[in-house]
Amino acid sequence: MAERISAADVAHVAHLARLKVSEEEIALFAAQLGAVLEHAADVAALDTAGVPPTAHPLPVRNVLRADEERPSLDRQTVLDQAPRAEDDRFRVPRILGEAP
Amino acid sequence: MSGGWETVVGLEVHAELRTVTKLFCGCRNEFGAEPNTLVCPVCLGLPGSLPVLNRMAVELAMRVGLALHCEVRPSVFHRKNYFYPDMPKDYQISQYDEPINVGGWLELPDGHRVGIVRAHLEEDTGKITHVGGGGRIHEAAHSLVDYNRAGVPLLEIVSEPDLRSGEQARAYVAELRAILVATGASDGKMEEGSLRVDANVSVRPEGASEYGTRCEIKNLNSLRSLGRAIDHEAARQIELLEAGERIRMETRHWNEAAGHTVSGRTKEQSEDYRYFPEPDLVPVAPDDDWLAAVSASLPVLPAERRDRLAEAAGVAAGDVAVLVEMGLDDLVLGAIGAGADPRVAVNRAANEVAANLEAAAKLTVGAFAELVRMEAAGELTATQAKQVLAAMLESGGKPADIARARGFEALAADALTPVVEQVVADNPDAFERFKAGDPKIQGFLVGQVMKATKGNADGGRVVAELRRLAGLG
């Protein structure tokens, strides 16, 4: 089986998902993810030129709700679930970098 | 642009849609509520919660799309994945490669057309406050998050790079805002963040067909900031290029107080947001009936209102843009329709009525038309008409009653003639000079007539009368 995904790819994906992985895990996941991609390659081998992409497995469209208010949650209950809160807001650690 | 350079600008405008509730949940969409009081499992991204699309948000997006001459298409929502505490889910639901509106245009009051690439739906993010370090992100000790705004429906409207100056960009945003307000899609309040603008700015040698390297400017909170920031950024880029340096693709932030942009994040690598279709939402595909109903519900848009008024008043569309912007076009059109003189109607609306816009709502078309008629017929002088109109705006009432109460009794044509004749008889030398064509003496003679009539004569008619007596008219 040709290498479908490199160790560098695995490390990059892990970084994007903010996952800490060891060298051993990278090798393990590269092999496992490679097997998944191998399976996907079977589909890629088919001629799908005339087949529209599937956005959703169910043949359903336009699931909509009326623009009507529903009760929100109690603020104290919500903030009590957070690791830290301050001044009626969620307190988060110092942010490095700008919003996307 | 000066010195052989051309500025090229494309704008991304984010408009908060005026729905009752958020895009995917029933929490109220409201500015200025107590922090974290408009949150629920969906907009907090709690496990097991599922989004359901708000029909009205889709409809408002369609209205704007149709008003911008876009094609309204079947569309799909994607997840844009990133780690930043403004979204508790760690992704933003947005439209990616299949947006609801594509390929339209917007026409500026001067007739210039700006292409629209797309206008797609997405959810707004929460609001972050940085604590410590003077509120600056890099020196802050920690940050606080309010999720009331998370999940509020946004329409992101992306223009083609068809704008060529800060002034033109301002005109584009002003027109887009007018369309958003007219369609009921947004309140358009830049100061409350309902309308947020990012500008992609580059420069190139005049006549070049390739675009230069662009910078994205953020933090443009007013039309004034937008115009200034673009002109400043273009000048900065030109200076760099003329010094033989190159432009770095980056995000820059406008500092209104300092009057310049400062460097933010470099964009040399495109962001890796790992977009993928949102599995919890199905595609939205408005059918022909829905599209037709939305199309039929569209109001008359600003461009058409300008054309309509310009045609009725016999002036250029650009000249009535301000009247349309202030919502006075129906008043003027009504008056013209009732037989009022178009020129006088436009002048009085653009001056006296515009000066007291809050009161304009209670000014009836009938009363305004009557005032314009009285002025045009010479029953009131321009000065008197202005005073009567100001009084009508201040405290209501009919123009004829106000004019009478103020002693502005009409100085009919037959009453004016004897007064002018008397002035001519009292000032024979001056009248001889007038007859000889001395332009300076006219003001003196008119002044004498005004004095004799306590200002109740119309200047134009006095001159006409003088010319008639002098055998000039």
Coordinates of C-alpha atoms in Angstrom, one line a residue:
Chain A
M1 CA 0.0 0.0 0.0
A2 CA 1.4 3.4 -1.1
E3 CA 1.7 6.0 1.7
R4 CA -1.5 7.9 1.6
I5 CA -0.6 10.4 4.4
S6 CA 2.8 11.4 5.6
A7 CA 3.9 11.9 9.2
A8 CA 4.1 15.6 8.5
D9 CA 0.5 15.6 7.4
V10 CA -0.6 13.9 10.6
A11 CA 1.4 16.3 12.7
H12 CA -0.2 19.3 10.8
V13 CA -3.8 17.9 11.2
A14 CA -3.1 17.3 14.9
H15 CA -1.9 20.8 15.3
L16 CA -5.0 22.2 13.6
A17 CA -7.2 20.2 16.0
R18 CA -5.0 21.2 18.9
L19 CA -4.1 17.6 19.7
K20 CA -0.9 16.7 21.3
V21 CA 0.5 13.5 19.7
S22 CA 3.8 11.6 20.3
E23 CA 6.1 10.3 17.6
E24 CA 4.8 6.8 18.1
E25 CA 1.3 8.0 17.8
I26 CA 2.0 9.9 14.6
A27 CA 3.4 6.7 13.1
L28 CA 0.4 4.7 14.3
F29 CA -2.2 7.3 13.1
A30 CA -0.5 7.7 9.8
A31 CA -1.0 4.0 9.1
Q32 CA -4.6 4.0 10.4
L33 CA -5.6 7.2 8.5
G34 CA -3.8 5.8 5.4
A35 CA -6.2 2.8 5.5
V36 CA -9.2 5.1 5.7
L37 CA -7.9 7.1 2.8
E38 CA -7.2 3.9 0.8
H39 CA -10.9 3.1 1.2
A40 CA -11.9 6.6 0.0
A41 CA -9.6 6.1 -3.0
D42 CA -11.9 3.3 -4.2
V43 CA -14.6 5.9 -4.6
A44 CA -12.2 8.4 -6.2
A45 CA -11.4 5.8 -8.8
L46 CA -15.0 5.8 -10.1
D47 CA -16.1 8.2 -12.8
T48 CA -18.2 10.8 -11.0
A49 CA -18.2 13.5 -13.7
G50 CA -22.0 13.6 -14.0
V51 CA -22.8 13.1 -10.3
P52 CA -23.5 16.1 -8.2
P53 CA -21.7 16.3 -4.8
T54 CA -23.8 15.1 -1.8
A55 CA -24.3 17.9 0.7
H56 CA -26.3 15.8 3.0
P57 CA -27.2 12.1 3.0
L58 CA -30.9 12.7 3.4
P59 CA -32.9 13.9 0.4
V60 CA -34.4 16.7 2.4
R61 CA -34.2 20.5 1.8
N62 CA -35.5 23.7 3.4
V63 CA -35.8 22.6 7.0
L64 CA -36.8 25.9 8.5
R65 CA -38.3 27.4 11.6
A66 CA -40.4 30.4 12.1
D67 CA -38.6 33.5 13.4
E68 CA -40.2 33.2 16.9
E69 CA -38.4 33.8 20.2
R70 CA -37.8 30.9 22.6
P71 CA -36.6 31.3 26.2
S72 CA -32.9 31.6 26.7
L73 CA -31.0 30.0 29.6
D74 CA -30.6 31.5 33.0
R75 CA -27.3 33.4 33.0
Q76 CA -26.1 32.2 36.4
T77 CA -26.8 28.6 35.5
V78 CA -24.8 29.0 32.4
L79 CA -21.9 30.8 34.0
D80 CA -21.8 28.2 36.8
Q81 CA -20.8 25.6 34.1
A82 CA -17.8 27.6 33.0
P83 CA -14.3 27.0 34.4
R84 CA -14.2 30.8 35.3
A85 CA -16.6 33.7 35.0
E86 CA -16.2 37.4 35.8
D87 CA -18.4 40.4 35.4
D88 CA -21.3 38.3 33.9
R89 CA -18.9 37.0 31.2
F90 CA -17.0 33.9 30.5
R91 CA -13.4 34.4 31.6
V92 CA -10.8 33.0 29.2
P93 CA -7.0 33.0 29.3
R94 CA -5.0 35.6 27.5
I95 CA -5.5 35.4 23.8
L96 CA -2.5 35.2 21.4
G97 CA -3.2 36.5 18.0
E98 CA -6.2 38.0 16.3
A99 CA -9.6 36.8 15.5
P100 CA -9.8 35.0 12.1
Chain B
M1 CA -4.8 58.8 -7.9
S2 CA -1.8 61.0 -8.3
G3 CA 1.6 60.2 -9.8
G4 CA 0.5 57.6 -12.3
W5 CA -1.0 55.1 -9.8
E6 CA -4.4 53.7 -9.6
T7 CA -6.1 52.6 -6.4
V8 CA -8.1 49.3 -6.5
V9 CA -10.5 48.5 -3.7
G10 CA -12.9 45.6 -3.0
L11 CA -15.1 45.6 0.0
E12 CA -16.5 42.9 2.3
V13 CA -19.5 44.2 4.2
H14 CA -21.0 42.2 7.1
A15 CA -24.6 43.2 7.8
E16 CA -26.5 41.9 10.8
L17 CA -29.9 40.9 9.7
R18 CA -33.0 42.4 11.4
T19 CA -34.6 39.2 12.6
V20 CA -36.4 38.6 15.9
T21 CA -34.2 35.6 16.7
K22 CA -30.7 34.3 15.9
L23 CA -29.8 32.3 12.8
F24 CA -30.0 28.8 14.3
C25 CA -31.9 29.1 17.6
G26 CA -34.7 31.0 19.2
C27 CA -32.6 33.4 21.3
R28 CA -33.5 37.0 20.7
N29 CA -31.3 39.0 18.2
E30 CA -30.8 42.2 20.1
F31 CA -28.1 44.8 20.6
G32 CA -27.1 46.0 24.0
A33 CA -28.8 43.4 26.2
E34 CA -27.1 42.4 29.5
P35 CA -24.2 40.1 28.8
N36 CA -24.9 36.4 28.3
T37 CA -28.7 36.7 28.8
L38 CA -29.5 35.7 25.2
V39 CA -27.8 32.3 25.1
C40 CA -29.0 28.7 24.8
P41 CA -27.5 25.3 24.2
V42 CA -27.4 25.9 20.4
C43 CA -25.5 29.2 20.4
L44 CA -23.3 28.1 23.3
G45 CA -22.4 24.9 21.4
L46 CA -23.4 22.6 24.1
P47 CA -23.2 18.8 23.3
G48 CA -26.3 17.4 21.7
S49 CA -27.8 20.7 20.6
L50 CA -28.9 21.0 16.9
P51 CA -29.2 24.1 14.8
V52 CA -32.5 24.9 12.9
L53 CA -32.4 27.6 10.2
N54 CA -34.4 30.7 10.6
R55 CA -36.8 31.2 7.7
M56 CA -36.8 35.0 8.0
A57 CA -33.0 35.2 7.8
V58 CA -33.1 33.3 4.5
E59 CA -35.8 35.6 3.3
L60 CA -33.9 38.8 4.2
A61 CA -30.9 37.4 2.4
M62 CA -33.0 36.7 -0.6
R63 CA -34.4 40.3 -0.6
V64 CA -30.9 41.8 -0.5
G65 CA -29.7 39.3 -3.2
L66 CA -32.6 40.3 -5.5
A67 CA -32.1 44.0 -4.8
L68 CA -28.4 43.6 -5.8
H69 CA -29.5 41.8 -9.0
C70 CA -27.9 38.5 -7.9
E71 CA -28.8 35.0 -8.9
V72 CA -30.5 33.4 -5.8
R73 CA -29.3 29.8 -5.8
P74 CA -29.7 26.5 -3.8
S75 CA -27.1 26.8 -1.0
V76 CA -25.2 24.8 1.5
F77 CA -23.8 25.6 5.0
H78 CA -20.3 24.7 5.9
R79 CA -18.3 24.6 9.1
K80 CA -15.4 27.0 9.2
N81 CA -13.1 25.5 11.9
Y82 CA -10.8 27.6 14.1
F83 CA -9.9 28.0 17.7
Y84 CA -10.8 31.3 19.1
P85 CA -13.0 32.0 22.1
D86 CA -15.4 34.2 20.2
M87 CA -17.2 31.0 19.0
P88 CA -17.9 28.4 21.7
K89 CA -18.3 25.6 19.1
D90 CA -14.8 26.1 17.8
Y91 CA -16.3 26.6 14.4
Q92 CA -18.5 29.2 12.6
I93 CA -21.4 28.0 10.4
S94 CA -21.0 29.9 7.1
Q95 CA -21.7 29.4 3.4
Y96 CA -18.6 28.5 1.5
D97 CA -18.6 27.3 -2.1
E98 CA -22.4 27.3 -2.6
P99 CA -23.6 30.7 -1.3
I100 CA -27.3 31.8 -1.6
N101 CA -26.6 34.9 -3.7
V102 CA -24.0 35.2 -6.5
G103 CA -23.1 37.6 -9.3
G104 CA -24.9 40.9 -9.0
W105 CA -24.3 44.6 -9.2
L106 CA -25.0 47.8 -7.4
E107 CA -25.4 51.2 -9.1
L108 CA -24.0 54.3 -7.4
P109 CA -25.9 57.6 -7.7
D110 CA -23.4 58.8 -10.3
G111 CA -24.3 55.8 -12.5
H112 CA -21.1 53.8 -11.8
R113 CA -21.8 50.1 -11.5
V114 CA -20.0 48.0 -8.9
G115 CA -20.0 44.2 -9.3
I116 CA -21.2 41.9 -6.5
V117 CA -19.3 38.6 -6.2
R118 CA -21.6 37.0 -3.6
A119 CA -23.8 37.7 -0.6
H120 CA -23.9 34.7 1.8
L121 CA -25.4 33.8 5.2
E122 CA -23.3 33.1 8.2
E123 CA -23.5 33.5 12.0
D124 CA -22.0 36.3 14.0
T125 CA -19.4 35.7 16.7
G126 CA -19.4 36.6 20.4
K127 CA -17.9 39.8 21.8
I128 CA -14.6 39.7 23.5
T129 CA -13.3 42.3 26.0
H130 CA -9.6 42.3 26.9
V131 CA -8.8 43.0 30.5
G132 CA -5.6 44.6 31.6
G133 CA -2.9 46.2 29.4
G134 CA -5.2 49.1 28.5
G135 CA -7.6 46.7 26.6
R136 CA -4.9 45.9 24.0
I137 CA -4.9 42.3 23.0
H138 CA -1.2 41.6 23.3
E139 CA -0.8 43.1 26.8
A140 CA -4.1 41.8 28.2
A141 CA -4.0 39.6 31.3
H142 CA -7.1 37.7 30.3
S143 CA -10.3 38.2 28.3
L144 CA -14.0 38.1 28.9
V145 CA -16.6 36.8 26.5
D146 CA -20.3 37.7 26.0
Y147 CA -22.1 35.3 23.6
N148 CA -25.3 37.3 23.1
R149 CA -24.1 38.1 19.6
A150 CA -22.9 34.6 18.8
G151 CA -25.3 33.1 16.3
V152 CA -26.9 36.4 15.2
P153 CA -27.5 36.2 11.4
L154 CA -25.1 38.0 9.2
L155 CA -25.0 38.6 5.5
E156 CA -21.5 39.0 4.1
I157 CA -21.6 41.0 0.9
V158 CA -18.4 40.8 -1.2
S159 CA -17.8 43.3 -4.0
E160 CA -15.6 43.0 -7.1
P161 CA -12.5 45.1 -6.9
D162 CA -14.4 47.8 -8.9
L163 CA -13.8 50.8 -6.6
R164 CA -11.1 53.3 -7.3
S165 CA -10.9 55.7 -4.3
G166 CA -11.9 56.2 -0.7
E167 CA -14.6 58.5 -1.8
Q168 CA -16.1 55.9 -4.2
A169 CA -15.9 53.2 -1.5
R170 CA -17.9 55.5 0.8
A171 CA -20.5 56.0 -1.8
Y172 CA -20.8 52.3 -2.3
V173 CA -21.3 51.6 1.4
A174 CA -23.8 54.4 1.7
E175 CA -25.8 53.0 -1.2
L176 CA -25.5 49.5 0.1
R177 CA -26.7 50.6 3.5
A178 CA -29.7 52.4 1.9
I179 CA -30.6 49.2 0.1
L180 CA -30.2 47.1 3.3
V181 CA -32.5 49.6 5.2
A182 CA -35.0 49.8 2.3
T183 CA -35.4 46.0 2.1
G184 CA -35.8 45.8 5.9
A185 CA -32.7 43.5 6.0
S186 CA -30.7 45.5 8.5
D187 CA -30.8 48.7 10.5
G188 CA -27.5 49.6 8.9
K189 CA -26.1 51.2 12.1
M190 CA -22.3 51.3 11.8
E191 CA -21.9 52.7 15.3
E192 CA -23.6 49.7 16.8
G193 CA -21.7 47.2 14.6
S194 CA -24.7 46.2 12.6
L195 CA -22.7 47.1 9.5
R196 CA -19.0 46.3 9.4
V197 CA -16.6 46.9 6.6
D198 CA -13.3 45.4 5.6
A199 CA -11.4 46.9 2.7
N200 CA -9.0 45.1 0.3
V201 CA -6.7 47.8 -1.0
S202 CA -4.0 47.6 -3.6
V203 CA -2.4 50.0 -6.1
R204 CA -1.0 49.5 -9.6
P205 CA 0.5 51.7 -12.3
E206 CA -2.3 53.5 -14.3
G207 CA -3.2 51.4 -17.3
A208 CA -1.9 48.1 -15.8
S209 CA -4.2 45.1 -16.1
E210 CA -2.7 43.0 -13.3
Y211 CA -3.7 43.7 -9.7
G212 CA -1.0 44.7 -7.1
T213 CA -0.5 42.9 -3.8
R214 CA -3.4 43.7 -1.5
C215 CA -3.7 44.5 2.2
E216 CA -6.9 44.0 4.1
I217 CA -7.9 46.9 6.4
K218 CA -10.1 46.1 9.3
N219 CA -11.7 48.2 12.1
L220 CA -13.5 50.6 9.8
N221 CA -16.4 51.8 12.0
S222 CA -17.7 54.8 10.0
L223 CA -17.9 56.0 6.5
R224 CA -15.4 58.7 7.4
S225 CA -12.9 56.1 8.6
L226 CA -13.5 54.0 5.5
G227 CA -12.6 56.8 3.1
R228 CA -9.7 58.1 5.1
A229 CA -8.2 54.6 5.7
I230 CA -8.3 53.6 2.0
D231 CA -6.7 56.9 0.8
H232 CA -4.1 56.6 3.5
E233 CA -3.4 52.9 2.8
A234 CA -3.1 53.6 -1.0
A235 CA -0.6 56.4 -0.3
R236 CA 1.5 54.1 2.0
Q237 CA 1.7 51.4 -0.7
I238 CA 2.6 53.9 -3.4
E239 CA 5.4 55.3 -1.2
L240 CA 6.8 51.8 -0.6
L241 CA 6.7 50.9 -4.3
E242 CA 8.3 54.2 -5.4
A243 CA 11.1 53.5 -2.9
G244 CA 11.6 50.2 -4.7
E245 CA 10.2 48.0 -1.9
R246 CA 7.4 45.4 -2.2
I247 CA 4.0 45.2 -0.5
R248 CA 3.5 42.4 2.0
M249 CA 0.1 40.7 1.9
E250 CA -1.2 41.3 5.4
T251 CA -4.1 42.5 7.6
R252 CA -3.8 46.1 8.8
H253 CA -5.8 47.8 11.4
W254 CA -7.1 51.4 11.0
N255 CA -6.3 53.7 13.9
E256 CA -8.8 56.6 13.6
A257 CA -7.1 58.8 16.2
A258 CA -3.7 58.4 14.7
G259 CA -5.0 58.5 11.2
H260 CA -3.0 55.6 9.9
T261 CA -3.0 51.8 9.5
V262 CA -0.8 49.5 11.6
S263 CA 0.3 46.0 10.6
G264 CA -1.5 43.0 11.9
R265 CA -1.3 39.4 10.8
T266 CA 0.6 38.5 7.7
K267 CA -1.4 36.4 5.2
E268 CA 1.4 34.7 3.3
Q269 CA -0.1 31.3 4.1
S270 CA -3.8 31.0 3.5
E271 CA -5.6 30.0 6.6
D272 CA -6.5 26.4 6.9
Y273 CA -10.1 26.4 8.2
R274 CA -10.9 22.8 7.0
Y275 CA -14.3 23.8 5.7
F276 CA -16.7 20.9 5.4
P277 CA -20.4 20.6 4.9
E278 CA -22.4 21.2 8.1
P279 CA -23.9 17.7 8.8
D280 CA -26.6 19.1 11.0
L281 CA -28.2 21.3 8.4
V282 CA -29.7 20.4 5.0
P283 CA -29.4 22.6 1.9
V284 CA -31.7 25.5 1.5
A285 CA -33.2 25.9 -2.0
P286 CA -35.8 28.5 -2.4
D287 CA -38.4 27.4 -5.0
D288 CA -39.9 29.6 -7.7
D289 CA -43.0 30.4 -5.7
W290 CA -41.0 31.6 -2.7
L291 CA -38.6 33.6 -4.9
A292 CA -41.6 35.3 -6.7
A293 CA -43.2 36.2 -3.4
V294 CA -40.0 37.7 -2.0
S295 CA -39.5 39.6 -5.3
A296 CA -43.0 41.0 -5.2
S297 CA -42.5 42.2 -1.6
L298 CA -39.5 44.3 -2.5
P299 CA -40.0 48.1 -1.9
V300 CA -39.0 50.6 -4.5
L301 CA -35.2 50.8 -4.2
P302 CA -33.1 54.0 -3.8
A303 CA -31.8 53.9 -7.4
E304 CA -35.3 53.8 -8.8
R305 CA -36.5 56.4 -6.4
R306 CA -33.8 58.7 -7.5
D307 CA -34.6 58.2 -11.2
R308 CA -38.4 58.6 -10.5
L309 CA -37.9 61.9 -8.7
A310 CA -35.3 63.2 -11.1
E311 CA -37.6 62.6 -14.0
A312 CA -40.6 64.3 -12.3
A313 CA -38.4 67.3 -11.3
G314 CA -36.5 67.5 -14.5
V315 CA -33.1 67.3 -12.9
A316 CA -30.2 64.8 -12.9
A317 CA -30.5 61.8 -10.6
G318 CA -27.4 62.8 -8.7
D319 CA -29.0 66.1 -7.8
V320 CA -31.9 64.5 -5.9
A321 CA -29.8 61.8 -4.2
V322 CA -29.8 63.7 -0.9
L323 CA -33.6 64.0 -1.0
V324 CA -34.0 60.3 -1.5
E325 CA -31.5 59.6 1.2
M326 CA -33.5 61.7 3.6
G327 CA -36.8 60.1 2.6
L328 CA -38.3 63.3 1.2
D329 CA -38.9 62.0 -2.3
D330 CA -42.5 61.0 -1.6
L331 CA -43.3 64.5 -0.3
V332 CA -41.8 66.2 -3.3
L333 CA -43.3 63.7 -5.8
G334 CA -46.7 64.1 -4.1
A335 CA -46.5 67.9 -4.4
I336 CA -45.4 67.8 -8.0
G337 CA -48.3 65.4 -8.7
A338 CA -50.7 67.9 -7.1
G339 CA -49.5 70.5 -9.6
A340 CA -46.7 72.2 -7.6
D341 CA -43.8 73.8 -9.4
P342 CA -41.0 71.1 -9.4
R343 CA -38.1 73.5 -9.0
V344 CA -39.7 75.3 -6.0
A345 CA -40.8 71.9 -4.5
V346 CA -37.2 70.5 -4.7
N347 CA -35.7 73.7 -3.3
R348 CA -38.0 74.0 -0.3
A349 CA -37.6 70.2 0.5
A350 CA -33.9 70.3 0.2
N351 CA -33.5 73.4 2.4
E352 CA -36.3 74.1 4.9
V353 CA -37.7 70.6 5.2
A354 CA -34.3 68.9 5.3
A355 CA -33.3 71.3 8.1
N356 CA -36.1 70.0 10.3
L357 CA -36.3 66.3 9.3
E358 CA -37.8 65.2 12.6
A359 CA -40.9 67.4 11.9
A360 CA -41.1 66.4 8.2
A361 CA -43.1 63.3 9.0
K362 CA -46.1 65.4 10.1
L363 CA -46.0 67.7 7.1
T364 CA -48.8 66.6 4.7
V365 CA -48.3 66.5 1.0
G366 CA -51.4 68.8 0.6
A367 CA -50.0 71.5 2.9
F368 CA -46.6 71.4 1.3
A369 CA -48.0 71.5 -2.2
E370 CA -50.1 74.5 -1.3
L371 CA -47.1 76.4 0.1
V372 CA -45.1 75.7 -3.1
R373 CA -48.1 76.8 -5.2
M374 CA -48.3 80.1 -3.2
E375 CA -44.6 80.8 -3.7
A376 CA -44.7 79.9 -7.4
A377 CA -47.8 82.1 -8.0
G378 CA -46.0 85.0 -6.3
E379 CA -48.5 85.2 -3.4
L380 CA -45.5 84.7 -1.1
T381 CA -42.0 85.9 -1.7
A382 CA -39.2 83.3 -1.3
T383 CA -38.3 84.8 2.0
Q384 CA -41.8 84.6 3.3
A385 CA -42.3 81.1 1.9
K386 CA -39.3 79.9 3.9
Q387 CA -40.7 81.4 7.1
V388 CA -44.1 80.0 6.6
L389 CA -42.7 76.5 5.9
A390 CA -40.5 76.7 9.0
A391 CA -43.6 77.6 11.0
M392 CA -45.6 74.7 9.4
L393 CA -42.8 72.3 10.4
E394 CA -42.5 73.7 13.9
S395 CA -46.2 73.7 14.8
G396 CA -48.3 72.5 11.9
G397 CA -51.1 74.5 10.3
K398 CA -52.1 75.6 6.8
P399 CA -49.8 77.9 4.9
A400 CA -52.5 80.4 4.1
D401 CA -53.5 80.8 7.8
I402 CA -49.8 81.2 8.8
A403 CA -49.2 83.7 6.1
R404 CA -52.2 85.8 7.1
A405 CA -51.3 85.6 10.8
R406 CA -47.9 86.9 10.0
G407 CA -49.2 89.8 7.9
F408 CA -47.8 88.2 4.7
E409 CA -50.9 89.2 2.8
A410 CA -50.3 88.6 -0.8
L411 CA -49.1 91.6 -2.6
A412 CA -51.0 91.0 -5.8
A413 CA -49.6 92.1 -9.1
D414 CA -52.0 95.0 -9.3
A415 CA -50.8 96.2 -5.8
L416 CA -47.1 96.0 -6.8
T417 CA -47.3 98.2 -9.9
P418 CA -48.3 101.4 -8.1
V419 CA -45.6 101.0 -5.5
V420 CA -42.9 100.5 -8.2
E421 CA -44.3 103.4 -10.1
Q422 CA -44.0 105.6 -7.0
V423 CA -40.4 104.5 -6.4
V424 CA -39.5 105.3 -10.0
A425 CA -41.1 108.7 -9.6
D426 CA -39.2 109.4 -6.4
N427 CA -35.9 108.4 -7.9
P428 CA -35.7 109.7 -11.4
D429 CA -31.9 109.8 -11.7
A430 CA -31.6 106.2 -10.5
F431 CA -34.2 105.1 -12.9
E432 CA -32.4 106.8 -15.8
R433 CA -29.3 104.9 -14.9
F434 CA -31.3 101.7 -14.7
K435 CA -32.7 102.4 -18.2
A436 CA -29.2 103.0 -19.5
G437 CA -28.3 99.5 -18.3
D438 CA -26.2 100.3 -15.2
P439 CA -26.3 96.9 -13.4
K440 CA -25.4 98.3 -10.0
I441 CA -28.5 100.5 -9.6
Q442 CA -31.0 97.6 -9.8
G443 CA -30.3 96.6 -6.2
F444 CA -31.0 100.1 -5.0
L445 CA -34.4 100.3 -6.7
V446 CA -35.5 96.9 -5.6
G447 CA -34.4 97.8 -2.1
Q448 CA -36.6 100.9 -2.2
V449 CA -39.6 98.8 -3.3
M450 CA -38.9 96.3 -0.5
K451 CA -38.8 99.1 2.0
A452 CA -42.1 100.5 0.8
T453 CA -43.8 97.1 1.0
K454 CA -42.1 96.0 4.3
G455 CA -40.4 93.2 2.4
N456 CA -43.7 91.8 1.1
A457 CA -42.7 92.0 -2.6
D458 CA -41.1 89.3 -4.6
G459 CA -37.7 90.4 -5.8
G460 CA -38.0 88.7 -9.2
R461 CA -41.3 90.4 -9.9
V462 CA -40.1 93.8 -8.8
V463 CA -37.2 93.5 -11.4
A464 CA -39.7 92.4 -14.0
E465 CA -41.9 95.4 -13.2
L466 CA -38.9 97.8 -13.4
R467 CA -37.9 96.5 -16.7
R468 CA -41.4 96.8 -18.0
L469 CA -41.6 100.4 -17.0
A470 CA -38.1 101.1 -18.5
G471 CA -39.3 99.5 -21.7
L472 CA -36.6 96.8 -21.3
G473 CA -39.0 93.8 -20.7

